[in-house]
């Protein structure tokens, strides 16, 4: 459902009776002025704290007196964490979770710790994949040898060594003697369970099948009394770091640091975080953050008018999606960029299929993407990428409304409620008085009742009218010059602009955009709705990101060093 | 709408496309599902995005239905089963009615979220802990409630999906309990394998699969218990129990002699061969394979409660098959976007005709499901006679996101309990919670249906009220 026109036209006889009952949510920057919704249950102090503005909570933050956020005692692995764990444990690269029921989305992300329950369906998905994976590896001598790491001829010694190494890695901690002996007993029970095959391979199969279904693998146990403060121990910190920065299990170096008790001071955590961010495994995790933040899933079903834009194929849409991913990855990991870079960078990544949409000529590869410099007077960062412009447009026309809504919601974290459903969404036809898409939108949203939201939505949307429904530059619309001027409120100030680049620069330089990005980043990597001490971390990062020397990569290190990274309040209550 | 007579032959042709090697009905029917004892079943056929209210309901006035009652309507295929069908009208959503003024605010997905969250649960939406965004139901859906009572060994309801690809409030119709969505299985091959593993053939000697599963679960089950004993909160203990209870079905019972075996004639080869299961281009194929599986699972008593959910609210495929060729997806069409040349110029008449086409397609598939279920002979008639197969939509009018005049279709009398062959107008005074809505709350229909298929509360009594919103009691006028 996209916000749209405001002319009321009851489509159902009874609707008109109820218009007075429609509760329109306020169209405000209430991201900065939190609404009076309840915070985590039963914690009044947190609820009050979460309502405060940054200036009001500054003292408590600096005194280390902010309440700690709640976390459940068991955090299930997200599907990406599960896939990457199987990759790092067993060399499985098929992303088995693509056959699982999807993780639930909450507050914009699908890894919320409270939402990650195991349904009946998922329990069977886990079992099926544990059985299939274990059977396939046990049946392949090469794979089995790699996983075992010792010679079956050594008998129990090899079995114990395999269990010690493999199960420990799956559990992300040293095994207790009781656990090790339970697994060895299971290993050795193979001959009473199987009637065919090599019994050593069968034993390894049983161990893999069990470990992949163990609660110690599928969940991160962080157990303590409900309401108490839990300080993560070194091995829990190893997991927290790995799942945050790699979406996977810790590697040997991280586990060794934890075992040595050298993974709890801010310096120790920072050193590991820096090492991990330089590892290739850090990139998929951030790619997923940007995928969800920028809704790249929409490219899969993006349709354009075949008559008006015959060049726009699914392959083009797929390339546009990869462009968003490659660009954000480059900004974070190669350019050392920050939020402003994301909104103002005068370059992007193209191939032969998408270069023409930028008006670029020259030799570009048919596949893969190469960096291309753009005219800095025309394009700037994410907002003027052909992908953003295409996704937020109709099949044959631009949609200033969709573009404006996405800027307000996703980039500035302003609350824009959905439009009332009982309005006539039809833009007026072109006429002697109405020449352009901008004028059609202005006409349909002219009513006083529309201005609360559309006063915010329309201006940034209009600034992008210099780009058509597939992101190409257009100077005219229906033969009339496009009008990209206007004014919008950013950081509480009215900002006048002439074009899209002005808007991109104003957004990119704003505290609001920095806070919005920092909030989402914390929400994603901490796997919860930000609360209490998390807000202090967000405040600090928001302030620091103003400096050109402070990068998103540095922000990730600082999030890992945050107080609420390694400590939280244990949640009780119902799921 | 001249295709009222959808012949079995034509169905087999369409189903025997690329992937269906063995037409289901030819190889299975007629068969006796149960030689003795006739369990009752509950089947939910769930579709989304509303219907064309002008062409969905019977043309005839309330009273006895005839084969011609739906003539000229999208639902004309229902005529084939007119005397097995019950159409209750006048039902309003509870909670909600018309959405406006309801207490459901800040629900993820707005009306679509409310519609799917509350439709099968009759419970309002709640937020995930720590969040203010309401995105899940605060109660169990009727299929889970039913399964707990009438399924052999309490096995959870079979919950099948057709391209249910999303992961938000609009993706989940079924709930195990408050706050616990039960996502459907999109891949029929996965669901089939689960069934096969849990139902070994009779007298097959040692079931080594079950032995292995038991050994593995003994270990991880002990780990689970040890974790719980460390003082887990109720919520976290529930999470673990829910997880590990779901895979305790290694305690399988061998097929009873004389019962239909839980095996497809092609051993599931058509399902296994399917790729891109969640791609909308496979929507009809996946749906038909899921219905093959569903009918078999009911006949072999793997489950007595099953749900098939076609797509999602606010999304859904562009219908490009079986003579339909829509440019836009179901949701866009429900909001009158039909025209590729200019998506801003909406065409209500053309859109309504397209929604009618979609409703007609779903009606044909619903009848095809009834064909599959009725193909099994049981004492007292067919398996259909001992079932209730209920078609439920997320909304009524899709354009207005309406929750009044809900489009329900029921087939099967639950062994002679329900008054089939009738269209019955339900009326009800104000809801118990005192709001303005004067429609008949749909929770009472579910109470009636649950009791009809033999659901009982923990005290062994018929339910007094299903769900949290609506009214108590049954619609006795729907019963014989």
PDB file of N, CA, C and O in Angstrom, chain A residues 231-260:
ATOM      1  N   UNK A 231      26.123  -9.980  32.453  1.00  0.00           N
ATOM      2  CA  UNK A 231      27.363  -9.582  31.781  1.00  0.00           C
ATOM      3  C   UNK A 231      27.830 -10.795  30.982  1.00  0.00           C
ATOM      4  O   UNK A 231      28.039 -11.867  31.542  1.00  0.00           O
ATOM      5  N   UNK A 232      27.985 -10.623  29.697  1.00  0.00           N
ATOM      6  CA  UNK A 232      28.403 -11.758  28.882  1.00  0.00           C
ATOM      7  C   UNK A 232      29.807 -12.197  29.281  1.00  0.00           C
ATOM      8  O   UNK A 232      30.667 -11.358  29.547  1.00  0.00           O
ATOM      9  N   UNK A 233      30.025 -13.519  29.328  1.00  0.00           N
ATOM     10  CA  UNK A 233      31.377 -14.003  29.585  1.00  0.00           C
ATOM     11  C   UNK A 233      32.173 -14.003  28.277  1.00  0.00           C
ATOM     12  O   UNK A 233      31.643 -13.683  27.217  1.00  0.00           O
ATOM     13  N   UNK A 234      33.425 -14.373  28.370  1.00  0.00           N
ATOM     14  CA  UNK A 234      34.291 -14.235  27.195  1.00  0.00           C
ATOM     15  C   UNK A 234      33.790 -15.054  25.998  1.00  0.00           C
ATOM     16  O   UNK A 234      33.841 -14.587  24.859  1.00  0.00           O
ATOM     17  N   UNK A 235      33.303 -16.253  26.257  1.00  0.00           N
ATOM     18  CA  UNK A 235      32.867 -17.059  25.119  1.00  0.00           C
ATOM     19  C   UNK A 235      31.546 -16.515  24.545  1.00  0.00           C
ATOM     20  O   UNK A 235      31.306 -16.583  23.337  1.00  0.00           O
ATOM     21  N   UNK A 236      30.709 -15.942  25.406  1.00  0.00           N
ATOM     22  CA  UNK A 236      29.481 -15.316  24.897  1.00  0.00           C
ATOM     23  C   UNK A 236      29.818 -14.063  24.085  1.00  0.00           C
ATOM     24  O   UNK A 236      29.166 -13.759  23.087  1.00  0.00           O
ATOM     25  N   UNK A 237      30.857 -13.361  24.511  1.00  0.00           N
ATOM     26  CA  UNK A 237      31.290 -12.190  23.745  1.00  0.00           C
ATOM     27  C   UNK A 237      31.830 -12.629  22.378  1.00  0.00           C
ATOM     28  O   UNK A 237      31.580 -11.975  21.358  1.00  0.00           O
ATOM     29  N   UNK A 238      32.532 -13.755  22.370  1.00  0.00           N
ATOM     30  CA  UNK A 238      33.024 -14.263  21.078  1.00  0.00           C
ATOM     31  C   UNK A 238      31.858 -14.505  20.123  1.00  0.00           C
ATOM     32  O   UNK A 238      31.901 -14.131  18.945  1.00  0.00           O
ATOM     33  N   UNK A 239      30.805 -15.129  20.636  1.00  0.00           N
ATOM     34  CA  UNK A 239      29.625 -15.371  19.805  1.00  0.00           C
ATOM     35  C   UNK A 239      28.970 -14.064  19.385  1.00  0.00           C
ATOM     36  O   UNK A 239      28.597 -13.886  18.220  1.00  0.00           O
ATOM     37  N   UNK A 240      28.827 -13.170  20.337  1.00  0.00           N
ATOM     38  CA  UNK A 240      28.166 -11.893  20.054  1.00  0.00           C
ATOM     39  C   UNK A 240      28.909 -11.151  18.945  1.00  0.00           C
ATOM     40  O   UNK A 240      28.297 -10.617  18.019  1.00  0.00           O
ATOM     41  N   UNK A 241      30.216 -11.126  19.038  1.00  0.00           N
ATOM     42  CA  UNK A 241      31.021 -10.459  18.011  1.00  0.00           C
ATOM     43  C   UNK A 241      30.845 -11.137  16.652  1.00  0.00           C
ATOM     44  O   UNK A 241      30.657 -10.478  15.632  1.00  0.00           O
ATOM     45  N   UNK A 242      30.924 -12.467  16.660  1.00  0.00           N
ATOM     46  CA  UNK A 242      30.878 -13.194  15.388  1.00  0.00           C
ATOM     47  C   UNK A 242      29.509 -13.068  14.736  1.00  0.00           C
ATOM     48  O   UNK A 242      29.403 -12.852  13.522  1.00  0.00           O
ATOM     49  N   UNK A 243      28.457 -13.198  15.528  1.00  0.00           N
ATOM     50  CA  UNK A 243      27.129 -13.105  14.925  1.00  0.00           C
ATOM     51  C   UNK A 243      26.822 -11.671  14.504  1.00  0.00           C
ATOM     52  O   UNK A 243      26.087 -11.441  13.548  1.00  0.00           O
ATOM     53  N   UNK A 244      27.415 -10.699  15.193  1.00  0.00           N
ATOM     54  CA  UNK A 244      27.172  -9.308  14.829  1.00  0.00           C
ATOM     55  C   UNK A 244      27.933  -8.904  13.570  1.00  0.00           C
ATOM     56  O   UNK A 244      27.368  -8.283  12.675  1.00  0.00           O
ATOM     57  N   UNK A 245      29.198  -9.258  13.501  1.00  0.00           N
ATOM     58  CA  UNK A 245      30.027  -8.734  12.403  1.00  0.00           C
ATOM     59  C   UNK A 245      30.121  -9.694  11.223  1.00  0.00           C
ATOM     60  O   UNK A 245      30.397  -9.271  10.103  1.00  0.00           O
ATOM     61  N   UNK A 246      29.919 -10.984  11.471  1.00  0.00           N
ATOM     62  CA  UNK A 246      30.016 -11.980  10.399  1.00  0.00           C
ATOM     63  C   UNK A 246      28.702 -12.700  10.120  1.00  0.00           C
ATOM     64  O   UNK A 246      28.615 -13.453   9.175  1.00  0.00           O
ATOM     65  N   UNK A 247      27.712 -12.516  10.964  1.00  0.00           N
ATOM     66  CA  UNK A 247      26.514 -13.351  10.888  1.00  0.00           C
ATOM     67  C   UNK A 247      26.899 -14.833  10.883  1.00  0.00           C
ATOM     68  O   UNK A 247      26.327 -15.640  10.150  1.00  0.00           O
ATOM     69  N   UNK A 248      27.867 -15.178  11.678  1.00  0.00           N
ATOM     70  CA  UNK A 248      28.307 -16.577  11.707  1.00  0.00           C
ATOM     71  C   UNK A 248      28.925 -16.898  13.055  1.00  0.00           C
ATOM     72  O   UNK A 248      28.940 -16.065  13.975  1.00  0.00           O
ATOM     73  N   UNK A 249      29.449 -18.136  13.158  1.00  0.00           N
ATOM     74  CA  UNK A 249      30.063 -18.577  14.405  1.00  0.00           C
ATOM     75  C   UNK A 249      31.486 -18.021  14.509  1.00  0.00           C
ATOM     76  O   UNK A 249      32.081 -17.632  13.505  1.00  0.00           O
ATOM     77  N   UNK A 250      32.040 -17.994  15.727  1.00  0.00           N
ATOM     78  CA  UNK A 250      33.412 -17.508  15.893  1.00  0.00           C
ATOM     79  C   UNK A 250      34.410 -18.419  15.169  1.00  0.00           C
ATOM     80  O   UNK A 250      34.157 -19.616  15.015  1.00  0.00           O
ATOM     81  N   UNK A 251      35.514 -17.832  14.749  1.00  0.00           N
ATOM     82  CA  UNK A 251      36.586 -18.659  14.189  1.00  0.00           C
ATOM     83  C   UNK A 251      37.508 -19.107  15.323  1.00  0.00           C
ATOM     84  O   UNK A 251      37.283 -18.785  16.494  1.00  0.00           O
ATOM     85  N   UNK A 252      38.548 -19.852  14.949  1.00  0.00           N
ATOM     86  CA  UNK A 252      39.426 -20.423  15.978  1.00  0.00           C
ATOM     87  C   UNK A 252      40.117 -19.333  16.794  1.00  0.00           C
ATOM     88  O   UNK A 252      40.287 -19.470  18.008  1.00  0.00           O
ATOM     89  N   UNK A 253      40.510 -18.249  16.116  1.00  0.00           N
ATOM     90  CA  UNK A 253      41.224 -17.178  16.823  1.00  0.00           C
ATOM     91  C   UNK A 253      40.334 -16.543  17.887  1.00  0.00           C
ATOM     92  O   UNK A 253      40.781 -16.257  19.009  1.00  0.00           O
ATOM     93  N   UNK A 254      39.090 -16.351  17.543  1.00  0.00           N
ATOM     94  CA  UNK A 254      38.157 -15.733  18.480  1.00  0.00           C
ATOM     95  C   UNK A 254      37.889 -16.671  19.667  1.00  0.00           C
ATOM     96  O   UNK A 254      37.860 -16.251  20.826  1.00  0.00           O
ATOM     97  N   UNK A 255      37.693 -17.954  19.346  1.00  0.00           N
ATOM     98  CA  UNK A 255      37.457 -18.930  20.411  1.00  0.00           C
ATOM     99  C   UNK A 255      38.679 -19.047  21.317  1.00  0.00           C
ATOM    100  O   UNK A 255      38.560 -19.170  22.539  1.00  0.00           O
ATOM    101  N   UNK A 256      39.865 -18.986  20.706  1.00  0.00           N
ATOM    102  CA  UNK A 256      41.091 -19.090  21.502  1.00  0.00           C
ATOM    103  C   UNK A 256      41.205 -17.900  22.446  1.00  0.00           C
ATOM    104  O   UNK A 256      41.576 -18.059  23.617  1.00  0.00           O
ATOM    105  N   UNK A 257      40.875 -16.722  21.935  1.00  0.00           N
ATOM    106  CA  UNK A 257      40.923 -15.536  22.793  1.00  0.00           C
ATOM    107  C   UNK A 257      39.953 -15.682  23.953  1.00  0.00           C
ATOM    108  O   UNK A 257      40.256 -15.334  25.102  1.00  0.00           O
ATOM    109  N   UNK A 258      38.779 -16.217  23.666  1.00  0.00           N
ATOM    110  CA  UNK A 258      37.782 -16.406  24.730  1.00  0.00           C
ATOM    111  C   UNK A 258      38.272 -17.432  25.740  1.00  0.00           C
ATOM    112  O   UNK A 258      38.165 -17.231  26.953  1.00  0.00           O
ATOM    113  N   UNK A 259      38.821 -18.536  25.245  1.00  0.00           N
ATOM    114  CA  UNK A 259      39.311 -19.585  26.137  1.00  0.00           C
ATOM    115  C   UNK A 259      40.427 -19.058  27.034  1.00  0.00           C
ATOM    116  O   UNK A 259      40.539 -19.423  28.200  1.00  0.00           O
ATOM    117  N   UNK A 260      41.237 -18.156  26.485  1.00  0.00           N
ATOM    118  CA  UNK A 260      42.347 -17.594  27.247  1.00  0.00           C
ATOM    119  C   UNK A 260      41.888 -16.479  28.178  1.00  0.00           C
ATOM    120  O   UNK A 260      42.701 -15.873  28.876  1.00  0.00           O
TER     121      UNK A 260
END
